[in-house]
PDB file of C-alpha atoms in Angstrom:
ATOM      1  CA  UNK A  24       2.857  10.278  -4.356  1.00 86.00           C
ATOM      2  CA  UNK A  25       3.335   6.673  -3.313  1.00 92.00           C
ATOM      3  CA  UNK A  26       0.298   4.895  -1.917  1.00 96.00           C
ATOM      4  CA  UNK A  27       0.467   1.699   0.124  1.00 97.00           C
ATOM      5  CA  UNK A  28      -2.733  -0.216   0.797  1.00 96.00           C
ATOM      6  CA  UNK A  29      -2.614  -3.149   3.200  1.00 95.00           C
ATOM      7  CA  UNK A  30      -5.067  -6.026   3.401  1.00 94.00           C
ATOM      8  CA  UNK A  31      -5.356  -9.326   5.231  1.00 93.00           C
ATOM      9  CA  UNK A  32      -6.222  -8.215   8.727  1.00 83.00           C
ATOM     10  CA  UNK A  33      -7.768 -10.784  10.992  1.00 88.00           C
ATOM     11  CA  UNK A  34      -8.355 -12.493  14.298  1.00 96.00           C
ATOM     12  CA  UNK A  35      -6.844 -15.966  14.611  1.00 97.00           C
ATOM     13  CA  UNK A  36      -6.007 -18.383  17.384  1.00 97.00           C
ATOM     14  CA  UNK A  37      -2.467 -18.930  18.559  1.00 97.00           C
ATOM     15  CA  UNK A  38      -0.668 -21.290  16.222  1.00 97.00           C
ATOM     16  CA  UNK A  39      -2.635 -20.127  13.217  1.00 97.00           C
ATOM     17  CA  UNK A  40      -1.559 -18.302  10.079  1.00 97.00           C
ATOM     18  CA  UNK A  41      -2.326 -15.074   8.250  1.00 97.00           C
ATOM     19  CA  UNK A  42      -1.010 -13.456   5.101  1.00 98.00           C
ATOM     20  CA  UNK A  43      -0.816  -9.703   4.799  1.00 98.00           C
ATOM     21  CA  UNK A  44      -0.614  -7.977   1.437  1.00 98.00           C
ATOM     22  CA  UNK A  45       0.419  -4.453   0.523  1.00 98.00           C
ATOM     23  CA  UNK A  46      -0.384  -3.048  -2.898  1.00 98.00           C
ATOM     24  CA  UNK A  47       1.817  -0.164  -4.012  1.00 97.00           C
ATOM     25  CA  UNK A  48       1.093   2.541  -6.561  1.00 96.00           C
ATOM     26  CA  UNK A  49       2.485   5.900  -7.596  1.00 95.00           C
ATOM     27  CA  UNK A  50       6.090   4.927  -8.239  1.00 92.00           C
ATOM     28  CA  UNK A  51       7.925   2.069 -10.010  1.00 93.00           C
ATOM     29  CA  UNK A  52       7.695  -0.731  -7.475  1.00 94.00           C
ATOM     30  CA  UNK A  53      11.137  -2.117  -8.265  1.00 92.00           C
ATOM     31  CA  UNK A  54      12.611   1.228  -7.165  1.00 93.00           C
ATOM     32  CA  UNK A  55      11.396   0.667  -3.619  1.00 95.00           C
ATOM     33  CA  UNK A  56      12.796  -1.422  -0.816  1.00 97.00           C
ATOM     34  CA  UNK A  57       9.875  -2.648   1.279  1.00 97.00           C
ATOM     35  CA  UNK A  58       9.247  -3.601   4.852  1.00 98.00           C
ATOM     36  CA  UNK A  59       6.685  -4.457   7.503  1.00 98.00           C
ATOM     37  CA  UNK A  60       6.574  -2.846  10.914  1.00 98.00           C
ATOM     38  CA  UNK A  61       4.147  -3.329  13.792  1.00 98.00           C
ATOM     39  CA  UNK A  62       2.903  -1.359  16.739  1.00 98.00           C
ATOM     40  CA  UNK A  63       1.251  -2.875  19.792  1.00 97.00           C
ATOM     41  CA  UNK A  64      -0.816  -0.755  22.209  1.00 93.00           C
ATOM     42  CA  UNK A  65       1.433   1.373  24.387  1.00 95.00           C
ATOM     43  CA  UNK A  66       4.579   0.403  22.494  1.00 97.00           C
ATOM     44  CA  UNK A  67       6.718   1.995  19.824  1.00 97.00           C
ATOM     45  CA  UNK A  68       6.512   0.945  16.208  1.00 97.00           C
ATOM     46  CA  UNK A  69       9.046  -1.801  15.548  1.00 98.00           C
ATOM     47  CA  UNK A  70      10.634  -3.472  12.573  1.00 98.00           C
ATOM     48  CA  UNK A  71       9.301  -6.912  11.599  1.00 98.00           C
ATOM     49  CA  UNK A  72      10.675  -7.791   8.175  1.00 98.00           C
ATOM     50  CA  UNK A  73      12.184  -6.159   5.112  1.00 97.00           C
ATOM     51  CA  UNK A  74      13.056  -6.983   1.528  1.00 97.00           C
ATOM     52  CA  UNK A  75      15.341  -5.353  -0.991  1.00 95.00           C
ATOM     53  CA  UNK A  76      14.276  -3.899  -4.309  1.00 94.00           C
ATOM     54  CA  UNK A  77      14.979  -7.037  -6.284  1.00 90.00           C
ATOM     55  CA  UNK A  78      13.851  -9.385  -3.549  1.00 91.00           C
ATOM     56  CA  UNK A  79      17.245 -11.020  -3.164  1.00 93.00           C
ATOM     57  CA  UNK A  80      17.899  -9.742   0.343  1.00 95.00           C
ATOM     58  CA  UNK A  81      15.620 -10.055   3.364  1.00 97.00           C
ATOM     59  CA  UNK A  82      15.856  -9.258   7.050  1.00 97.00           C
ATOM     60  CA  UNK A  83      13.774 -10.182  10.088  1.00 98.00           C
ATOM     61  CA  UNK A  84      13.535  -9.275  13.702  1.00 98.00           C
ATOM     62  CA  UNK A  85      14.639 -12.257  15.808  1.00 97.00           C
ATOM     63  CA  UNK A  86      11.151 -12.403  17.322  1.00 97.00           C
ATOM     64  CA  UNK A  87       9.631 -13.589  14.030  1.00 97.00           C
ATOM     65  CA  UNK A  88      12.510 -15.262  12.214  1.00 95.00           C
ATOM     66  CA  UNK A  89      11.527 -18.769  11.200  1.00 96.00           C
ATOM     67  CA  UNK A  90       7.809 -17.999  11.536  1.00 98.00           C
ATOM     68  CA  UNK A  91       7.285 -15.058   9.154  1.00 98.00           C
ATOM     69  CA  UNK A  92       8.286 -14.753   5.507  1.00 98.00           C
ATOM     70  CA  UNK A  93       8.392 -11.555   3.493  1.00 98.00           C
ATOM     71  CA  UNK A  94       8.168 -11.702  -0.278  1.00 98.00           C
ATOM     72  CA  UNK A  95       7.373  -9.435  -3.187  1.00 97.00           C
ATOM     73  CA  UNK A  96       5.875  -9.764  -6.645  1.00 96.00           C
ATOM     74  CA  UNK A  97       7.267  -6.948  -8.748  1.00 93.00           C
ATOM     75  CA  UNK A  98       4.847  -7.763 -11.560  1.00 94.00           C
ATOM     76  CA  UNK A  99       1.908  -7.160  -9.216  1.00 96.00           C
ATOM     77  CA  UNK A 100       3.445  -4.239  -7.285  1.00 97.00           C
ATOM     78  CA  UNK A 101       2.715  -6.122  -4.091  1.00 97.00           C
ATOM     79  CA  UNK A 102       4.645  -7.155  -1.003  1.00 98.00           C
ATOM     80  CA  UNK A 103       3.471  -9.954   1.267  1.00 98.00           C
ATOM     81  CA  UNK A 104       4.019 -11.058   4.836  1.00 98.00           C
ATOM     82  CA  UNK A 105       3.218 -14.698   5.489  1.00 98.00           C
ATOM     83  CA  UNK A 106       2.830 -15.237   9.226  1.00 98.00           C
ATOM     84  CA  UNK A 107       2.805 -18.753  10.626  1.00 98.00           C
ATOM     85  CA  UNK A 108       2.691 -20.153  14.146  1.00 98.00           C
ATOM     86  CA  UNK A 109       1.270 -16.887  15.395  1.00 98.00           C
ATOM     87  CA  UNK A 110       1.534 -15.991  19.063  1.00 97.00           C
ATOM     88  CA  UNK A 111      -0.530 -13.626  21.228  1.00 97.00           C
ATOM     89  CA  UNK A 112       2.487 -11.314  21.419  1.00 97.00           C
ATOM     90  CA  UNK A 113       2.250 -10.838  17.636  1.00 98.00           C
ATOM     91  CA  UNK A 114      -0.960  -8.867  18.217  1.00 97.00           C
ATOM     92  CA  UNK A 115      -0.454  -5.385  16.782  1.00 98.00           C
ATOM     93  CA  UNK A 116      -1.291  -3.022  13.975  1.00 98.00           C
ATOM     94  CA  UNK A 117       0.947  -3.981  11.062  1.00 98.00           C
ATOM     95  CA  UNK A 118       2.226  -1.289   8.731  1.00 98.00           C
ATOM     96  CA  UNK A 119       3.611  -1.627   5.242  1.00 98.00           C
ATOM     97  CA  UNK A 120       6.631   0.595   4.610  1.00 98.00           C
ATOM     98  CA  UNK A 121       8.487   1.772   1.520  1.00 97.00           C
ATOM     99  CA  UNK A 122      12.030   3.091   1.321  1.00 95.00           C
ATOM    100  CA  UNK A 123      13.434   4.949  -1.677  1.00 93.00           C
ATOM    101  CA  UNK A 124      16.911   3.710  -0.834  1.00 87.00           C
ATOM    102  CA  UNK A 125      18.617   0.485  -1.794  1.00 85.00           C
ATOM    103  CA  UNK A 126      18.849  -1.065   1.647  1.00 86.00           C
ATOM    104  CA  UNK A 127      16.173  -2.996   3.479  1.00 90.00           C
ATOM    105  CA  UNK A 128      14.338  -0.562   5.787  1.00 91.00           C
ATOM    106  CA  UNK A 129      14.879  -1.723   9.354  1.00 92.00           C
ATOM    107  CA  UNK A 130      14.258   1.488  11.285  1.00 93.00           C
ATOM    108  CA  UNK A 131      11.323   3.877  11.122  1.00 92.00           C
ATOM    109  CA  UNK A 132      13.587   6.834  10.296  1.00 92.00           C
ATOM    110  CA  UNK A 133      14.524   5.199   6.963  1.00 91.00           C
ATOM    111  CA  UNK A 134      10.932   4.803   5.844  1.00 95.00           C
ATOM    112  CA  UNK A 135       9.697   7.236   3.235  1.00 95.00           C
ATOM    113  CA  UNK A 136       6.103   6.054   2.924  1.00 96.00           C
ATOM    114  CA  UNK A 137       3.680   4.249   5.226  1.00 97.00           C
ATOM    115  CA  UNK A 138       0.481   2.338   4.731  1.00 97.00           C
ATOM    116  CA  UNK A 139      -2.565   2.992   6.879  1.00 96.00           C
ATOM    117  CA  UNK A 140      -2.053  -0.108   9.008  1.00 97.00           C
ATOM    118  CA  UNK A 141      -3.984  -3.328   9.412  1.00 96.00           C
ATOM    119  CA  UNK A 142      -4.991  -4.995  12.680  1.00 97.00           C
ATOM    120  CA  UNK A 143      -3.731  -8.470  13.547  1.00 97.00           C
ATOM    121  CA  UNK A 144      -5.128 -10.047  16.718  1.00 97.00           C
ATOM    122  CA  UNK A 145      -4.006 -13.406  18.066  1.00 97.00           C
ATOM    123  CA  UNK A 146      -6.073 -15.075  20.755  1.00 96.00           C
ATOM    124  CA  UNK A 147      -4.581 -17.525  23.243  1.00 92.00           C
TER     125      UNK A 147
END
């Protein structure tokens, strides 16, 4: 069974930065495409960023492109989400996601495993 454990939650002011981490165990990490999704109160879970197995391909929602960067360290079985220039509308629970397929997971239906979620709150 694959386990995903997120860390890095926090409360920051608008314009600040946070880095989320997701440690993966239970399956060879380089056999997983990884992604980050988020869910704000009263809204559906939405795609934020994704990265391919080897890390050579990434994808972002237009709402975060240029501000967020996804990366992975296959030696540490960890995927990261560096978030800069944060805005109040980025406030949400952020979920790490793993996909057994080769493509970057951009929709919830393609996700095979989820983390427990970590809260990110941006104050104005």
